[in-house]
PDB file of N, CA and C in Angstrom:
ATOM      1  N   MET A1135     135.354-138.263 194.860  1.00 69.00           N
ATOM      2  CA  MET A1135     136.602-138.126 195.822  1.00 69.00           C
ATOM      3  C   MET A1135     136.631-138.829 196.781  1.00 69.00           C
ATOM      4  N   LEU A1136     135.795-139.155 197.750  1.00 74.00           N
ATOM      5  CA  LEU A1136     135.643-140.690 198.463  1.00 74.00           C
ATOM      6  C   LEU A1136     135.640-141.754 197.691  1.00 74.00           C
ATOM      7  N   GLN A1137     134.946-141.959 196.473  1.00 74.00           N
ATOM      8  CA  GLN A1137     135.180-143.277 195.788  1.00 74.00           C
ATOM      9  C   GLN A1137     136.573-143.583 195.368  1.00 74.00           C
ATOM     10  N   ASP A1138     137.426-142.156 194.913  1.00 80.00           N
ATOM     11  CA  ASP A1138     138.741-142.324 194.767  1.00 80.00           C
ATOM     12  C   ASP A1138     139.705-143.071 195.637  1.00 80.00           C
ATOM     13  N   LEU A1139     139.173-142.447 196.956  1.00 81.00           N
ATOM     14  CA  LEU A1139     139.889-142.655 198.003  1.00 81.00           C
ATOM     15  C   LEU A1139     139.670-143.993 198.323  1.00 81.00           C
ATOM     16  N   LEU A1140     138.416-144.548 198.420  1.00 77.00           N
ATOM     17  CA  LEU A1140     138.549-146.036 198.646  1.00 77.00           C
ATOM     18  C   LEU A1140     138.815-147.394 197.197  1.00 77.00           C
ATOM     19  N   ALA A1141     138.258-146.761 196.189  1.00 80.00           N
ATOM     20  CA  ALA A1141     139.339-147.309 195.116  1.00 80.00           C
ATOM     21  C   ALA A1141     140.657-147.577 195.208  1.00 80.00           C
ATOM     22  N   ALA A1142     141.207-146.424 195.741  1.00 85.00           N
ATOM     23  CA  ALA A1142     143.141-146.592 195.966  1.00 85.00           C
ATOM     24  C   ALA A1142     143.275-147.786 197.532  1.00 85.00           C
ATOM     25  N   VAL A1143     142.234-147.674 198.390  1.00 81.00           N
ATOM     26  CA  VAL A1143     142.548-148.306 199.470  1.00 81.00           C
ATOM     27  C   VAL A1143     141.959-150.036 199.265  1.00 81.00           C
ATOM     28  N   VAL A1144     141.096-150.182 198.408  1.00 82.00           N
ATOM     29  CA  VAL A1144     140.821-151.386 197.615  1.00 82.00           C
ATOM     30  C   VAL A1144     142.252-151.869 196.862  1.00 82.00           C
ATOM     31  N   GLY A1145     142.523-151.336 195.803  1.00 84.00           N
ATOM     32  CA  GLY A1145     143.573-151.747 195.264  1.00 84.00           C
ATOM     33  C   GLY A1145     144.692-151.842 195.997  1.00 84.00           C
ATOM     34  N   VAL A1146     144.843-151.592 197.016  1.00 83.00           N
ATOM     35  CA  VAL A1146     146.165-151.460 198.231  1.00 83.00           C
ATOM     36  C   VAL A1146     146.022-152.824 199.061  1.00 83.00           C
ATOM     37  N   LEU A1147     144.530-153.006 199.502  1.00 78.00           N
ATOM     38  CA  LEU A1147     144.666-153.995 200.519  1.00 78.00           C
ATOM     39  C   LEU A1147     144.119-155.319 199.829  1.00 78.00           C
ATOM     40  N   ILE A1148     143.410-155.302 198.959  1.00 80.00           N
ATOM     41  CA  ILE A1148     143.079-156.541 197.937  1.00 80.00           C
ATOM     42  C   ILE A1148     143.362-156.247 197.106  1.00 80.00           C
ATOM     43  N   VAL A1149     142.701-155.894 195.578  1.00 84.00           N
ATOM     44  CA  VAL A1149     143.211-155.990 194.503  1.00 84.00           C
ATOM     45  C   VAL A1149     145.189-156.787 194.413  1.00 84.00           C
ATOM     46  N   ASP A1150     146.027-155.730 194.980  1.00 86.00           N
ATOM     47  CA  ASP A1150     147.244-155.861 194.809  1.00 86.00           C
ATOM     48  C   ASP A1150     147.984-157.066 195.283  1.00 86.00           C
ATOM     49  N   PRO A1151     147.345-157.415 196.839  1.00 82.00           N
ATOM     50  CA  PRO A1151     147.629-158.866 197.067  1.00 82.00           C
ATOM     51  C   PRO A1151     146.835-160.019 196.557  1.00 82.00           C
ATOM     52  N   LEU A1152     145.827-159.950 195.723  1.00 82.00           N
ATOM     53  CA  LEU A1152     145.025-160.558 195.257  1.00 82.00           C
ATOM     54  C   LEU A1152     146.310-161.469 193.634  1.00 82.00           C
ATOM     55  N   GLN A1153     146.119-160.112 193.373  1.00 85.00           N
ATOM     56  CA  GLN A1153     147.386-160.222 191.923  1.00 85.00           C
ATOM     57  C   GLN A1153     148.584-160.952 192.485  1.00 85.00           C
ATOM     58  N   ALA A1154     149.224-160.406 193.365  1.00 87.00           N
ATOM     59  CA  ALA A1154     150.651-161.053 193.828  1.00 87.00           C
ATOM     60  C   ALA A1154     150.450-162.375 193.775  1.00 87.00           C
ATOM     61  N   GLU A1155     149.638-163.264 194.536  1.00 85.00           N
ATOM     62  CA  GLU A1155     149.068-164.601 195.160  1.00 85.00           C
ATOM     63  C   GLU A1155     149.046-165.237 194.167  1.00 85.00           C
ATOM     64  N   MET A1156     147.837-164.818 193.161  1.00 86.00           N
ATOM     65  CA  MET A1156     148.084-165.675 191.711  1.00 86.00           C
ATOM     66  C   MET A1156     148.884-165.443 190.929  1.00 86.00           C
ATOM     67  N   ASN A1157     149.864-164.620 191.022  1.00 90.00           N
ATOM     68  CA  ASN A1157     151.112-164.426 190.133  1.00 90.00           C
ATOM     69  C   ASN A1157     151.950-165.644 190.675  1.00 90.00           C
ATOM     70  N   GLU A1158     152.043-165.771 192.169  1.00 90.00           N
ATOM     71  CA  GLU A1158     153.371-166.414 192.790  1.00 90.00           C
ATOM     72  C   GLU A1158     152.382-168.140 192.370  1.00 90.00           C
ATOM     73  N   ARG A1159     151.140-168.448 192.730  1.00 88.00           N
ATOM     74  CA  ARG A1159     150.394-169.911 192.574  1.00 88.00           C
ATOM     75  C   ARG A1159     150.926-170.081 191.268  1.00 88.00           C
ATOM     76  N   LEU A1160     150.796-169.181 190.181  1.00 91.00           N
ATOM     77  CA  LEU A1160     150.423-169.973 188.823  1.00 91.00           C
ATOM     78  C   LEU A1160     152.082-169.630 187.966  1.00 91.00           C
ATOM     79  N   SER A1161     152.930-169.051 188.933  1.00 91.00           N
ATOM     80  CA  SER A1161     154.377-169.030 188.487  1.00 91.00           C
ATOM     81  C   SER A1161     154.665-170.712 189.552  1.00 91.00           C
ATOM     82  N   GLN A1162     154.310-170.947 190.133  1.00 91.00           N
ATOM     83  CA  GLN A1162     155.099-172.384 190.856  1.00 91.00           C
ATOM     84  C   GLN A1162     154.483-173.256 190.085  1.00 91.00           C
ATOM     85  N   VAL A1163     153.300-173.153 189.791  1.00 90.00           N
ATOM     86  CA  VAL A1163     152.994-174.319 188.860  1.00 90.00           C
ATOM     87  C   VAL A1163     153.325-174.523 187.289  1.00 90.00           C
ATOM     88  N   ARG A1164     154.060-173.542 187.001  1.00 90.00           N
ATOM     89  CA  ARG A1164     154.316-173.022 186.051  1.00 90.00           C
ATOM     90  C   ARG A1164     153.560-172.867 184.445  1.00 90.00           C
ATOM     91  N   ALA A1165     152.783-172.308 185.105  1.00 90.00           N
ATOM     92  CA  ALA A1165     151.148-171.621 184.481  1.00 90.00           C
ATOM     93  C   ALA A1165     151.947-170.886 182.879  1.00 90.00           C
ATOM     94  N   PRO A1166     151.084-171.243 181.974  1.00 92.00           N
ATOM     95  CA  PRO A1166     151.524-170.127 180.530  1.00 92.00           C
ATOM     96  C   PRO A1166     151.622-168.684 180.924  1.00 92.00           C
ATOM     97  N   GLN A1167     152.337-168.426 180.344  1.00 93.00           N
ATOM     98  CA  GLN A1167     152.271-167.129 180.600  1.00 93.00           C
ATOM     99  C   GLN A1167     150.906-166.075 180.107  1.00 93.00           C
ATOM    100  N   ALA A1168     150.015-166.873 179.663  1.00 93.00           N
ATOM    101  CA  ALA A1168     148.682-166.338 178.834  1.00 93.00           C
ATOM    102  C   ALA A1168     147.975-166.439 179.805  1.00 93.00           C
ATOM    103  N   VAL A1169     148.133-167.335 180.770  1.00 91.00           N
ATOM    104  CA  VAL A1169     146.825-167.740 181.788  1.00 91.00           C
ATOM    105  C   VAL A1169     147.253-166.363 183.031  1.00 91.00           C
ATOM    106  N   ILE A1170     148.664-166.283 183.357  1.00 91.00           N
ATOM    107  CA  ILE A1170     149.204-165.691 183.849  1.00 91.00           C
ATOM    108  C   ILE A1170     148.735-163.756 183.796  1.00 91.00           C
ATOM    109  N   THR A1171     149.016-163.707 182.443  1.00 93.00           N
ATOM    110  CA  THR A1171     148.775-161.987 181.778  1.00 93.00           C
ATOM    111  C   THR A1171     147.310-161.918 181.968  1.00 93.00           C
ATOM    112  N   GLU A1172     146.237-163.009 181.335  1.00 92.00           N
ATOM    113  CA  GLU A1172     144.760-163.033 182.007  1.00 92.00           C
ATOM    114  C   GLU A1172     144.152-162.784 183.243  1.00 92.00           C
ATOM    115  N   MET A1173     145.028-163.282 184.508  1.00 90.00           N
ATOM    116  CA  MET A1173     144.711-162.883 185.946  1.00 90.00           C
ATOM    117  C   MET A1173     145.222-161.636 185.904  1.00 90.00           C
ATOM    118  N   ARG A1174     146.170-161.248 185.541  1.00 89.00           N
ATOM    119  CA  ARG A1174     146.833-160.054 185.782  1.00 89.00           C
ATOM    120  C   ARG A1174     145.562-158.739 185.324  1.00 89.00           C
ATOM    121  N   THR A1175     144.953-159.314 183.933  1.00 91.00           N
ATOM    122  CA  THR A1175     143.962-157.986 183.377  1.00 91.00           C
ATOM    123  C   THR A1175     142.901-157.781 184.101  1.00 91.00           C
ATOM    124  N   CYS A1176     142.632-159.334 184.153  1.00 89.00           N
ATOM    125  CA  CYS A1176     141.058-159.772 185.726  1.00 89.00           C
ATOM    126  C   CYS A1176     141.658-158.661 186.599  1.00 89.00           C
ATOM    127  N   ALA A1177     142.408-158.823 187.467  1.00 87.00           N
ATOM    128  CA  ALA A1177     142.807-158.152 188.908  1.00 87.00           C
ATOM    129  C   ALA A1177     142.366-156.900 188.299  1.00 87.00           C
ATOM    130  N   ALA A1178     143.354-155.738 187.305  1.00 86.00           N
ATOM    131  CA  ALA A1178     143.148-154.290 186.958  1.00 86.00           C
ATOM    132  C   ALA A1178     141.741-154.074 187.139  1.00 86.00           C
ATOM    133  N   SER A1179     141.227-155.173 186.179  1.00 88.00           N
ATOM    134  CA  SER A1179     139.840-154.267 185.111  1.00 88.00           C
ATOM    135  C   SER A1179     138.791-154.669 186.478  1.00 88.00           C
ATOM    136  N   SER A1180     139.159-155.369 187.627  1.00 88.00           N
ATOM    137  CA  SER A1180     137.813-155.724 188.737  1.00 88.00           C
ATOM    138  C   SER A1180     137.730-154.572 189.700  1.00 88.00           C
ATOM    139  N   LEU A1181     139.226-153.810 189.532  1.00 85.00           N
ATOM    140  CA  LEU A1181     138.930-152.854 190.479  1.00 85.00           C
ATOM    141  C   LEU A1181     137.923-151.706 190.471  1.00 85.00           C
ATOM    142  N   PRO A1182     137.447-151.413 189.636  1.00 86.00           N
ATOM    143  CA  PRO A1182     136.139-150.145 189.832  1.00 86.00           C
ATOM    144  C   PRO A1182     134.605-151.229 190.092  1.00 86.00           C
ATOM    145  N   LYS A1183     134.884-152.471 189.993  1.00 89.00           N
ATOM    146  CA  LYS A1183     133.783-152.913 190.679  1.00 89.00           C
ATOM    147  C   LYS A1183     133.641-153.434 191.923  1.00 89.00           C
ATOM    148  N   LEU A1184     134.988-153.990 192.445  1.00 88.00           N
ATOM    149  CA  LEU A1184     135.112-153.880 193.777  1.00 88.00           C
ATOM    150  C   LEU A1184     135.329-152.727 194.766  1.00 88.00           C
ATOM    151  N   ALA A1185     135.457-151.490 194.440  1.00 86.00           N
ATOM    152  CA  ALA A1185     135.545-150.486 194.940  1.00 86.00           C
ATOM    153  C   ALA A1185     134.210-150.113 194.864  1.00 86.00           C
ATOM    154  N   ASP A1186     133.238-150.282 193.890  1.00 88.00           N
ATOM    155  CA  ASP A1186     131.495-149.885 193.920  1.00 88.00           C
ATOM    156  C   ASP A1186     131.135-150.685 195.092  1.00 88.00           C
ATOM    157  N   ARG A1187     131.862-151.846 195.353  1.00 88.00           N
ATOM    158  CA  ARG A1187     131.466-153.009 196.113  1.00 88.00           C
ATOM    159  C   ARG A1187     131.578-152.724 197.876  1.00 88.00           C
ATOM    160  N   ALA A1188     132.895-152.063 197.760  1.00 84.00           N
ATOM    161  CA  ALA A1188     133.208-151.324 198.869  1.00 84.00           C
ATOM    162  C   ALA A1188     132.283-150.266 199.591  1.00 84.00           C
ATOM    163  N   MET A1189     132.092-149.086 198.383  1.00 85.00           N
ATOM    164  CA  MET A1189     131.304-148.417 199.113  1.00 85.00           C
ATOM    165  C   MET A1189     129.884-148.558 199.263  1.00 85.00           C
ATOM    166  N   ALA A1190     129.459-149.913 198.996  1.00 89.00           N
ATOM    167  CA  ALA A1190     128.011-150.187 199.197  1.00 89.00           C
ATOM    168  C   ALA A1190     128.490-151.390 200.712  1.00 89.00           C
ATOM    169  N   GLU A1191     129.399-151.668 200.801  1.00 88.00           N
ATOM    170  CA  GLU A1191     129.472-152.629 201.675  1.00 88.00           C
ATOM    171  C   GLU A1191     131.080-152.414 202.604  1.00 88.00           C
ATOM    172  N   PRO A1192     131.338-151.975 203.260  1.00 83.00           N
ATOM    173  CA  PRO A1192     132.730-150.869 203.948  1.00 83.00           C
ATOM    174  C   PRO A1192     132.743-151.815 205.099  1.00 83.00           C
ATOM    175  N   LEU A1193     132.212-152.994 205.673  1.00 89.00           N
ATOM    176  CA  LEU A1193     132.780-154.157 206.096  1.00 89.00           C
ATOM    177  C   LEU A1193     133.251-154.992 205.421  1.00 89.00           C
ATOM    178  N   TRP A1194     132.600-155.222 204.244  1.00 87.00           N
ATOM    179  CA  TRP A1194     132.918-156.178 203.544  1.00 87.00           C
ATOM    180  C   TRP A1194     134.804-155.619 202.971  1.00 87.00           C
ATOM    181  N   VAL A1195     135.137-154.885 202.699  1.00 80.00           N
ATOM    182  CA  VAL A1195     136.842-154.165 202.584  1.00 80.00           C
ATOM    183  C   VAL A1195     137.535-154.695 203.416  1.00 80.00           C
ATOM    184  N   VAL A1196     137.355-154.666 204.693  1.00 84.00           N
ATOM    185  CA  VAL A1196     138.126-155.175 205.785  1.00 84.00           C
ATOM    186  C   VAL A1196     137.939-156.621 206.126  1.00 84.00           C
ATOM    187  N   THR A1197     136.926-157.526 206.099  1.00 89.00           N
ATOM    188  CA  THR A1197     136.691-159.033 206.029  1.00 89.00           C
ATOM    189  C   THR A1197     137.542-159.207 204.578  1.00 89.00           C
ATOM    190  N   ALA A1198     137.331-158.411 203.502  1.00 84.00           N
ATOM    191  CA  ALA A1198     137.960-159.848 202.364  1.00 84.00           C
ATOM    192  C   ALA A1198     139.511-159.681 202.604  1.00 84.00           C
ATOM    193  N   ALA A1199     139.692-158.025 202.833  1.00 80.00           N
ATOM    194  CA  ALA A1199     141.470-157.889 203.010  1.00 80.00           C
ATOM    195  C   ALA A1199     141.924-158.897 203.934  1.00 80.00           C
ATOM    196  N   LEU A1200     141.437-159.213 205.350  1.00 86.00           N
ATOM    197  CA  LEU A1200     141.813-160.481 206.339  1.00 86.00           C
ATOM    198  C   LEU A1200     141.499-161.879 205.660  1.00 86.00           C
ATOM    199  N   ASP A1201     140.664-161.850 205.038  1.00 86.00           N
ATOM    200  CA  ASP A1201     140.949-163.142 204.405  1.00 86.00           C
ATOM    201  C   ASP A1201     141.548-163.154 203.668  1.00 86.00           C
ATOM    202  N   VAL A1202     142.396-162.544 202.649  1.00 77.00           N
ATOM    203  CA  VAL A1202     142.986-162.664 202.078  1.00 77.00           C
ATOM    204  C   VAL A1202     144.633-162.663 202.467  1.00 77.00           C
ATOM    205  N   TRP A1203     144.588-162.021 203.449  1.00 78.00           N
ATOM    206  CA  TRP A1203     145.893-161.581 204.082  1.00 78.00           C
ATOM    207  C   TRP A1203     146.333-163.007 204.805  1.00 78.00           C
ATOM    208  N   THR A1204     145.304-164.096 205.219  1.00 86.00           N
ATOM    209  CA  THR A1204     145.125-164.774 206.232  1.00 86.00           C
ATOM    210  C   THR A1204     145.414-166.050 205.704  1.00 86.00           C
ATOM    211  N   GLY A1205     145.033-165.916 204.276  1.00 81.00           N
ATOM    212  CA  GLY A1205     144.654-167.468 203.482  1.00 81.00           C
ATOM    213  C   GLY A1205     143.575-167.360 203.420  1.00 81.00           C
ATOM    214  N   ARG A1206     142.475-167.360 204.238  1.00 88.00           N
ATOM    215  CA  ARG A1206     141.367-167.847 204.249  1.00 88.00           C
ATOM    216  C   ARG A1206     140.126-168.351 202.979  1.00 88.00           C
ATOM    217  N   THR A1207     140.314-167.249 202.581  1.00 83.00           N
ATOM    218  CA  THR A1207     140.190-167.005 200.926  1.00 83.00           C
ATOM    219  C   THR A1207     141.100-166.724 200.196  1.00 83.00           C
ATOM    220  N   LYS A1208     140.903-168.144 198.585  1.00 79.00           N
ATOM    221  CA  LYS A1208     141.489-168.180 197.471  1.00 79.00           C
ATOM    222  C   LYS A1208     141.314-166.281 196.592  1.00 79.00           C
ATOM    223  N   PRO A1209     142.153-165.510 195.955  1.00 76.00           N
ATOM    224  CA  PRO A1209     142.500-164.841 195.304  1.00 76.00           C
ATOM    225  C   PRO A1209     140.835-165.184 193.915  1.00 76.00           C
ATOM    226  N   GLU A1210     140.788-166.280 193.684  1.00 79.00           N
ATOM    227  CA  GLU A1210     140.282-166.475 192.414  1.00 79.00           C
ATOM    228  C   GLU A1210     138.672-166.153 193.218  1.00 79.00           C
ATOM    229  N   GLU A1211     138.375-166.711 194.355  1.00 85.00           N
ATOM    230  CA  GLU A1211     137.461-166.570 195.030  1.00 85.00           C
ATOM    231  C   GLU A1211     136.363-164.993 194.825  1.00 85.00           C
ATOM    232  N   ILE A1212     137.378-164.329 195.332  1.00 85.00           N
ATOM    233  CA  ILE A1212     136.856-162.583 195.120  1.00 85.00           C
ATOM    234  C   ILE A1212     137.040-161.925 194.026  1.00 85.00           C
ATOM    235  N   LEU A1213     137.793-162.453 193.134  1.00 84.00           N
ATOM    236  CA  LEU A1213     137.631-161.979 191.214  1.00 84.00           C
ATOM    237  C   LEU A1213     137.299-162.672 190.452  1.00 84.00           C
ATOM    238  N   SER A1214     136.305-163.705 191.076  1.00 82.00           N
ATOM    239  CA  SER A1214     135.250-164.425 189.957  1.00 82.00           C
ATOM    240  C   SER A1214     133.808-163.515 190.530  1.00 82.00           C
ATOM    241  N   GLY A1215     132.853-163.270 189.371  1.00 81.00           N
ATOM    242  CA  GLY A1215     131.962-162.847 189.454  1.00 81.00           C
ATOM    243  C   GLY A1215     131.838-161.147 189.381  1.00 81.00           C
ATOM    244  N   THR A1216     133.048-160.595 189.132  1.00 85.00           N
ATOM    245  CA  THR A1216     133.871-159.193 188.940  1.00 85.00           C
ATOM    246  C   THR A1216     133.417-158.687 187.230  1.00 85.00           C
ATOM    247  N   SER A1217     133.694-159.986 186.479  1.00 83.00           N
ATOM    248  CA  SER A1217     133.194-159.272 184.852  1.00 83.00           C
ATOM    249  C   SER A1217     133.576-160.707 184.476  1.00 83.00           C
ATOM    250  N   THR A1218     132.806-160.801 183.082  1.00 83.00           N
ATOM    251  CA  THR A1218     132.700-161.775 182.443  1.00 83.00           C
ATOM    252  C   THR A1218     134.577-162.432 182.272  1.00 83.00           C
ATOM    253  N   GLN A1219     135.134-161.322 181.428  1.00 84.00           N
ATOM    254  CA  GLN A1219     136.221-161.567 181.423  1.00 84.00           C
ATOM    255  C   GLN A1219     136.647-162.012 182.780  1.00 84.00           C
ATOM    256  N   CYS A1220     136.629-161.882 183.858  1.00 88.00           N
ATOM    257  CA  CYS A1220     137.242-162.392 185.091  1.00 88.00           C
ATOM    258  C   CYS A1220     137.009-163.876 185.102  1.00 88.00           C
ATOM    259  N   ASP A1221     135.560-164.131 185.187  1.00 89.00           N
ATOM    260  CA  ASP A1221     135.327-165.494 184.512  1.00 89.00           C
ATOM    261  C   ASP A1221     135.735-166.354 184.330  1.00 89.00           C
ATOM    262  N   ALA A1222     136.102-165.671 182.720  1.00 90.00           N
ATOM    263  CA  ALA A1222     136.899-166.807 182.055  1.00 90.00           C
ATOM    264  C   ALA A1222     138.564-166.941 182.558  1.00 90.00           C
ATOM    265  N   ALA A1223     139.232-166.117 182.766  1.00 90.00           N
ATOM    266  CA  ALA A1223     140.373-165.978 183.755  1.00 90.00           C
ATOM    267  C   ALA A1223     140.811-166.830 184.527  1.00 90.00           C
ATOM    268  N   VAL A1224     139.569-167.033 185.763  1.00 89.00           N
ATOM    269  CA  VAL A1224     139.858-167.313 186.631  1.00 89.00           C
ATOM    270  C   VAL A1224     139.153-168.878 186.547  1.00 89.00           C
ATOM    271  N   LYS A1225     138.587-169.241 185.804  1.00 90.00           N
ATOM    272  CA  LYS A1225     138.226-170.512 185.045  1.00 90.00           C
ATOM    273  C   LYS A1225     139.528-171.131 184.542  1.00 90.00           C
ATOM    274  N   ALA A1226     140.299-170.398 183.983  1.00 89.00           N
ATOM    275  CA  ALA A1226     141.556-170.684 183.263  1.00 89.00           C
ATOM    276  C   ALA A1226     142.495-171.156 184.509  1.00 89.00           C
ATOM    277  N   ALA A1227     142.504-170.607 185.172  1.00 89.00           N
ATOM    278  CA  ALA A1227     143.301-170.279 186.218  1.00 89.00           C
ATOM    279  C   ALA A1227     143.150-171.886 187.328  1.00 89.00           C
ATOM    280  N   ARG A1228     141.805-171.520 187.944  1.00 88.00           N
ATOM    281  CA  ARG A1228     141.854-172.861 188.317  1.00 88.00           C
ATOM    282  C   ARG A1228     141.825-174.121 188.004  1.00 88.00           C
ATOM    283  N   THR A1229     141.411-174.652 186.624  1.00 87.00           N
ATOM    284  CA  THR A1229     141.636-175.444 185.812  1.00 87.00           C
ATOM    285  C   THR A1229     143.081-176.042 185.868  1.00 87.00           C
ATOM    286  N   TYR A1230     143.812-174.990 185.754  1.00 83.00           N
ATOM    287  CA  TYR A1230     145.488-175.093 185.534  1.00 83.00           C
ATOM    288  C   TYR A1230     146.096-175.318 187.281  1.00 83.00           C
ATOM    289  N   LEU A1231     145.457-174.773 188.086  1.00 85.00           N
ATOM    290  CA  LEU A1231     146.217-175.288 188.886  1.00 85.00           C
ATOM    291  C   LEU A1231     145.581-176.235 189.778  1.00 85.00           C
ATOM    292  N   GLU A1232     144.492-176.479 189.654  1.00 85.00           N
ATOM    293  CA  GLU A1232     143.709-178.069 189.922  1.00 85.00           C
ATOM    294  C   GLU A1232     145.030-178.991 189.447  1.00 85.00           C
ATOM    295  N   SER A1233     144.740-178.862 188.174  1.00 83.00           N
ATOM    296  CA  SER A1233     145.314-180.218 187.147  1.00 83.00           C
ATOM    297  C   SER A1233     146.952-180.451 187.613  1.00 83.00           C
ATOM    298  N   ARG A1234     147.368-179.322 188.125  1.00 71.00           N
ATOM    299  CA  ARG A1234     149.188-178.977 188.745  1.00 71.00           C
ATOM    300  C   ARG A1234     149.129-179.444 190.310  1.00 71.00           C
ATOM    301  N   GLY A1235     147.557-179.770 191.388  1.00 67.00           N
ATOM    302  CA  GLY A1235     147.769-179.829 192.832  1.00 67.00           C
ATOM    303  C   GLY A1235     147.741-178.820 193.096  1.00 67.00           C
ATOM    304  N   ALA A1236     147.561-177.209 192.201  1.00 56.00           N
ATOM    305  CA  ALA A1236     147.818-176.320 193.950  1.00 56.00           C
ATOM    306  C   ALA A1236     146.962-175.645 194.260  1.00 56.00           C
TER     307      ALA A1236
END
């Protein structure tokens, strides 16, 4: 039950803002829909692993949420490493963002 609650908190404080920011950044540089969709899928699939990390490191939730909200941490930095699918999606998004100067 505690893990479900923590997963919901991680979703609201970290994953949802990350997903929104990545969607906005990729849309601004007119990234292909496939790249945007991969990032959405990555964000959604990363929730269990991020919730596990939050259980192990409760302070990380606060720090990560603040870093995302203040812009000190890019969304792809938190999502990378959560799965091989996310690693591929983050790499594609970074490549596209960097090529467009975003």
